[in-house]
PDB file of C-alpha atoms in Angstrom:
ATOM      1  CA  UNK A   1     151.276   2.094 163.762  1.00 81.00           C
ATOM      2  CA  UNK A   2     152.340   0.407 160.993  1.00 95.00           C
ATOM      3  CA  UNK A   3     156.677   1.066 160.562  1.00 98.00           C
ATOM      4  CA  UNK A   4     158.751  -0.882 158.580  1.00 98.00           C
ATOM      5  CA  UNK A   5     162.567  -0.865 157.496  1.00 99.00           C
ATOM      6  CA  UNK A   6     163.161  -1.215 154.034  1.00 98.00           C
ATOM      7  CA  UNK A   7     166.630  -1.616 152.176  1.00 98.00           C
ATOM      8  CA  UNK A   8     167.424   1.303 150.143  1.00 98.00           C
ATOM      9  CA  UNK A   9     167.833  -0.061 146.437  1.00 97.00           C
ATOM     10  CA  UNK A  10     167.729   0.509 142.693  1.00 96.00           C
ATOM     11  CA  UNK A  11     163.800   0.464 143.055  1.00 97.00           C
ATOM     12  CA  UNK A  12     163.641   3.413 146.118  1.00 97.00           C
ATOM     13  CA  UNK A  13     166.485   5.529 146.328  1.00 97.00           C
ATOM     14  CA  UNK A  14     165.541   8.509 144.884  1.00 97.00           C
ATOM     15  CA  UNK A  15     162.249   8.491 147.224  1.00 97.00           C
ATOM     16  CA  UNK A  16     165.151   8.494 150.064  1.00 98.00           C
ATOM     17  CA  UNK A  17     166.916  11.555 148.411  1.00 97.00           C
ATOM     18  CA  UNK A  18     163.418  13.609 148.477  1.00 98.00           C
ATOM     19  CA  UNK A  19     163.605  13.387 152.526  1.00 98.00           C
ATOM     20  CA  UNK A  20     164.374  16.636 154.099  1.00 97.00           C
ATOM     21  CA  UNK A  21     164.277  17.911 157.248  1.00 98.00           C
ATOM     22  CA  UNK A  22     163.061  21.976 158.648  1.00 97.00           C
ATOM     23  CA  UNK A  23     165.237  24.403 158.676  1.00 97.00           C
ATOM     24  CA  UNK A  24     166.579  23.747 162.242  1.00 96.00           C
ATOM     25  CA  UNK A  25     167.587  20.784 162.004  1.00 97.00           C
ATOM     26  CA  UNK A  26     170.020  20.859 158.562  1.00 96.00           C
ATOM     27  CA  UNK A  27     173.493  20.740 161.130  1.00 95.00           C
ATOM     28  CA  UNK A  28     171.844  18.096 162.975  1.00 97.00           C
ATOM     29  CA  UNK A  29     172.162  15.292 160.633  1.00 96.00           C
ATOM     30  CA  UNK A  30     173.263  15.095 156.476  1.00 95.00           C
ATOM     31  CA  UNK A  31     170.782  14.699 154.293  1.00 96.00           C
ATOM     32  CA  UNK A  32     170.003  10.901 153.253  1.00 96.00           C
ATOM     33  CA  UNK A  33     172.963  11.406 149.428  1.00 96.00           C
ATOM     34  CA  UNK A  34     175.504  11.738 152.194  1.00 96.00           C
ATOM     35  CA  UNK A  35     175.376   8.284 153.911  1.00 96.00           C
ATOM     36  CA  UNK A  36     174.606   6.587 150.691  1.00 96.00           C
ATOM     37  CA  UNK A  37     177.311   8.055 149.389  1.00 97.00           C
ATOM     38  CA  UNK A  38     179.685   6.232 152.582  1.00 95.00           C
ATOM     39  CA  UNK A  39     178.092   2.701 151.272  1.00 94.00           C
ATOM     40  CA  UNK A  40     180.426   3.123 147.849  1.00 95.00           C
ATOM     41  CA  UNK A  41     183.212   5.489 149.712  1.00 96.00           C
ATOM     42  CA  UNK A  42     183.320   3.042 153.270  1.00 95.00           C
ATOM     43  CA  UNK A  43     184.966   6.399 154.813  1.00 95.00           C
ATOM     44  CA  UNK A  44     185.138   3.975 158.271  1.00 93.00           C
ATOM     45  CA  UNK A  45     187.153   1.259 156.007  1.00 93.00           C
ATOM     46  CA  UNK A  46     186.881  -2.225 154.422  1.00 94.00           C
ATOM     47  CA  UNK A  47     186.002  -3.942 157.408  1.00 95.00           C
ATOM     48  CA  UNK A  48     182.721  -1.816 157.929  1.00 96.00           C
ATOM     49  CA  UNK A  49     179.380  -2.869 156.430  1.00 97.00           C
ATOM     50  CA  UNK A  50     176.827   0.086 155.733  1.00 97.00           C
ATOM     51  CA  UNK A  51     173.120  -0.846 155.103  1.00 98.00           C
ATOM     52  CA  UNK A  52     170.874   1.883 154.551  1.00 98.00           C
ATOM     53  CA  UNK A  53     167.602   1.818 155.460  1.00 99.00           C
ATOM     54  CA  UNK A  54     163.943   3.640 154.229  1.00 99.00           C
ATOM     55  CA  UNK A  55     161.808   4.411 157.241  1.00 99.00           C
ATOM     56  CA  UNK A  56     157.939   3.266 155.555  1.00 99.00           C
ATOM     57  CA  UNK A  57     154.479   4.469 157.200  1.00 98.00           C
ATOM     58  CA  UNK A  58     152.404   1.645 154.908  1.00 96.00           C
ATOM     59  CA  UNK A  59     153.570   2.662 151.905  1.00 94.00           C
ATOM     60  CA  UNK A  60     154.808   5.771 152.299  1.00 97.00           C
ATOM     61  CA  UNK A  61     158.675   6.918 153.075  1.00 98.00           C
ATOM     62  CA  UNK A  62     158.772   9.008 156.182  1.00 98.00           C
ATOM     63  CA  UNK A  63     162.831   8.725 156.867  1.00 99.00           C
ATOM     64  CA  UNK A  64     165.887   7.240 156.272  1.00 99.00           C
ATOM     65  CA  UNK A  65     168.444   5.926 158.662  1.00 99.00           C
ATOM     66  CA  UNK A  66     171.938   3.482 158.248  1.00 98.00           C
ATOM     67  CA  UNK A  67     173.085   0.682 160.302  1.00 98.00           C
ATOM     68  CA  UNK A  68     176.748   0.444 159.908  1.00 97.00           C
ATOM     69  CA  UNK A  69     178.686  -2.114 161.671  1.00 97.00           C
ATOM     70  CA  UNK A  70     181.909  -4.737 162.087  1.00 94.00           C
ATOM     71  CA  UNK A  71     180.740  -8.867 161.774  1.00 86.00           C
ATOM     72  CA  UNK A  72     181.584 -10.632 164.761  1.00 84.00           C
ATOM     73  CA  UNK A  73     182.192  -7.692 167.167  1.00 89.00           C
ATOM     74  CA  UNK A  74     180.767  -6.948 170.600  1.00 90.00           C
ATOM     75  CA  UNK A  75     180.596  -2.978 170.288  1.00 91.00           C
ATOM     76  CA  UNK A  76     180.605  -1.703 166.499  1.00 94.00           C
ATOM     77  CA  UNK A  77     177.302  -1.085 165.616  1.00 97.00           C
ATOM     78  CA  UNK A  78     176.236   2.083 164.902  1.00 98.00           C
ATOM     79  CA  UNK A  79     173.431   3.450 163.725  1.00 98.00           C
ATOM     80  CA  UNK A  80     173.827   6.952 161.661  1.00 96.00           C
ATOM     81  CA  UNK A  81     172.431   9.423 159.155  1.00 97.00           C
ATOM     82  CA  UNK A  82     168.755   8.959 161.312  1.00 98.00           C
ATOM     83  CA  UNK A  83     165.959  11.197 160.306  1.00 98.00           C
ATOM     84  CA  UNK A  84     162.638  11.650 159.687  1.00 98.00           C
ATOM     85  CA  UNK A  85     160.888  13.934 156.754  1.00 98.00           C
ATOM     86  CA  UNK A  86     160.147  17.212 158.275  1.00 98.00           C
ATOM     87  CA  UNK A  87     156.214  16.353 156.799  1.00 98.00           C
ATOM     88  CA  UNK A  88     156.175  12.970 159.135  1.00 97.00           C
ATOM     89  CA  UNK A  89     157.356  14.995 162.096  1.00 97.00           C
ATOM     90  CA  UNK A  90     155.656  14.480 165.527  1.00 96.00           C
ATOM     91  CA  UNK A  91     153.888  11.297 164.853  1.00 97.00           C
ATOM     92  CA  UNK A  92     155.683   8.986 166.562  1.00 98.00           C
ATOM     93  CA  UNK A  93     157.127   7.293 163.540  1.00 98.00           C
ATOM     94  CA  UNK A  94     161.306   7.917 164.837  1.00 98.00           C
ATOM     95  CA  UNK A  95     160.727   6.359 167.928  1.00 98.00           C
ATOM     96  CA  UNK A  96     159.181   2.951 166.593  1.00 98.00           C
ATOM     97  CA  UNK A  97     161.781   3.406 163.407  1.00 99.00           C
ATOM     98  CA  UNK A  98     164.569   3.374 166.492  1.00 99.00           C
ATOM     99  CA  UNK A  99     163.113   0.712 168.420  1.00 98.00           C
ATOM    100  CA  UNK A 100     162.772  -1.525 165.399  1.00 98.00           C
ATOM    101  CA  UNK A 101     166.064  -0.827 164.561  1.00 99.00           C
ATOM    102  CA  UNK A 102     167.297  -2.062 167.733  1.00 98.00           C
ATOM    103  CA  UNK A 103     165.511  -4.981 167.558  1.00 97.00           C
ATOM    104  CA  UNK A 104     166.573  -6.144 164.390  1.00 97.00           C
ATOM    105  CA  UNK A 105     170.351  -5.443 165.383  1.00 97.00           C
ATOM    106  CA  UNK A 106     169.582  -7.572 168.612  1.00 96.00           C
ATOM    107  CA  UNK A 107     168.144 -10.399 166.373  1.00 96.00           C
ATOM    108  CA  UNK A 108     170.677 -10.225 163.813  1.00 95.00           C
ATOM    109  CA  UNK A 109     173.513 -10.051 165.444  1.00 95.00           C
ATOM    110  CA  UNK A 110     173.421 -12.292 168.463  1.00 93.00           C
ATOM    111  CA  UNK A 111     176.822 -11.171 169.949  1.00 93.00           C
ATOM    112  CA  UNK A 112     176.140  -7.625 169.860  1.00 95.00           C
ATOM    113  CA  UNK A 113     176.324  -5.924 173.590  1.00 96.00           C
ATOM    114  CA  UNK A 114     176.160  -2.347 172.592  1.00 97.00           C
ATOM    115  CA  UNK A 115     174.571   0.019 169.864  1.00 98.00           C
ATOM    116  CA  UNK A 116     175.889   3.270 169.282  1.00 98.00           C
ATOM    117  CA  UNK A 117     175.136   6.702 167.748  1.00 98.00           C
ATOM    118  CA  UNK A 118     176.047  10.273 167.742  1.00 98.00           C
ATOM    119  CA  UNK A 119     174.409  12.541 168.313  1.00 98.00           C
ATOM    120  CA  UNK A 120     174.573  16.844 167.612  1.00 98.00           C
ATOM    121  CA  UNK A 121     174.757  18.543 171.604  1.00 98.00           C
ATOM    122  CA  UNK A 122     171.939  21.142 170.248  1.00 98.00           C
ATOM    123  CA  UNK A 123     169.710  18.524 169.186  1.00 98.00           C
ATOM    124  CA  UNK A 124     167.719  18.119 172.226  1.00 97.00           C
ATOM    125  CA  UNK A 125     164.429  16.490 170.537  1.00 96.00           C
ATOM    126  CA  UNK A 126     167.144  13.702 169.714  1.00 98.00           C
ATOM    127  CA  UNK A 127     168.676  13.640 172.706  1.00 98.00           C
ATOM    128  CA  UNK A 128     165.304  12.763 174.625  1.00 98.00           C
ATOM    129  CA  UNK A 129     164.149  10.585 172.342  1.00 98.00           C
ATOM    130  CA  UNK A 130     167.565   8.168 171.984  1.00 99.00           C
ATOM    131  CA  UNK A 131     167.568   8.497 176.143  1.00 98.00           C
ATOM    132  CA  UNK A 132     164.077   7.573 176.995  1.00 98.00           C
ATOM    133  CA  UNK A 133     165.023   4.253 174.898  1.00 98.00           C
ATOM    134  CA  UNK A 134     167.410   3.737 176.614  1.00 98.00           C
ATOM    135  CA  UNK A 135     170.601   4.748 175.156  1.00 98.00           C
ATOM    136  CA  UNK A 136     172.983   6.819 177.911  1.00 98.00           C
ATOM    137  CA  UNK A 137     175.782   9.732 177.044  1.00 98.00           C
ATOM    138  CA  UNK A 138     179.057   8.338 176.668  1.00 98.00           C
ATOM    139  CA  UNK A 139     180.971  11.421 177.904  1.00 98.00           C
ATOM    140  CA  UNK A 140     182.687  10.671 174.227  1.00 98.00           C
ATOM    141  CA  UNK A 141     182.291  12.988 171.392  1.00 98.00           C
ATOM    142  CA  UNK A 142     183.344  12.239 168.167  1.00 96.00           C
ATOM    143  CA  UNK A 143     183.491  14.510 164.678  1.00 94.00           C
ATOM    144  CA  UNK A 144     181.848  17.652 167.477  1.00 96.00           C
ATOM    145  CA  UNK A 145     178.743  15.098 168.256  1.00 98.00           C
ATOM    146  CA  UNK A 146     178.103  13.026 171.695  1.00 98.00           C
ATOM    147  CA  UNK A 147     178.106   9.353 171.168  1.00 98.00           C
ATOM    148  CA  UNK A 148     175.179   7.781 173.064  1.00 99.00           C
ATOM    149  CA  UNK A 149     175.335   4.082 173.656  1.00 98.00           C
ATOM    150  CA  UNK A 150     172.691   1.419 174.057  1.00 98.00           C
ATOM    151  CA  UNK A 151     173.400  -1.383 176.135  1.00 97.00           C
ATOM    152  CA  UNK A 152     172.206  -5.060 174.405  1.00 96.00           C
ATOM    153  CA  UNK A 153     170.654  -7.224 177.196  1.00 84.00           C
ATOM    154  CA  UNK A 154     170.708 -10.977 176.441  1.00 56.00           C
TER     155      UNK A 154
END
């Protein structure tokens, strides 16, 4: 399978704004304008960096998420605004978007020691997915979503 992460820009963003996800799933995350929108705004502050992300199949967009993160810090890295085009659905293509995503973070940023999301308590498909790779419930909840965390091995 053939995933890559590319940085939204000038030349793809409105191919990120034409993701959409079913019905379902709308309260579960905001649609791709949202956390582009938080790159200019920086709702989280100065100090946090926000770099979206297109999820490709080959050539073609299938999702969007956003690593957003502190330099230099052991635990503020998060990864938001994660989703996958309701038409790319069930192919596999969120788990090896996640798991590349993770890996880049780990290469990046050697002293990183934990990843973390949210994530909505209805979203279940989510919920399995972020657990069997490895991420574990916090027992935290922030803005009415659980925040999962990933623990960076070195």
């Amino acid at each position: 399978m053939n995933i890559t992460l590319q940085p939204v820009t000038r030349g793809n963003w409105m191919e990120a704004l034409s993701l959409s996800v079913t019905e379902e799933q709308i309260h579960f995350v905001p649609p791709a304008v949202v956390s582009l929108a938080k790159v200019y705004i920086k709702p989280d502050g100065d100090q946090v960096r926000y770099e979206p992300y297109a999820i490709y199949h080959e050539d073609r967009i299938a999702g969007f998420m956003m690593l957003a993160y502190e330099e230099l810090t052991a635990d503020m890295y998060w990864i938001n605004g994660f989703l996958i085009d309701a038409a790319q659905q069930g192919r596999g293509y969120g788990r090896a978007a996640l798991l590349l995503m993770l890996d880049t973070i780990r290469s990046r940023f050697p002293h990183c020691r934990e990843i973390r999301l949210t994530v909505h308590p209805d979203n279940s498909h989510a919920q399995r997915l972020y657990r069997s790779s490895g991420f574990t419930d916090t027992g935290e909840w922030l803005g009415g979503e659980q925040v999962f965390v990933y623990p960076v091995d070195r």
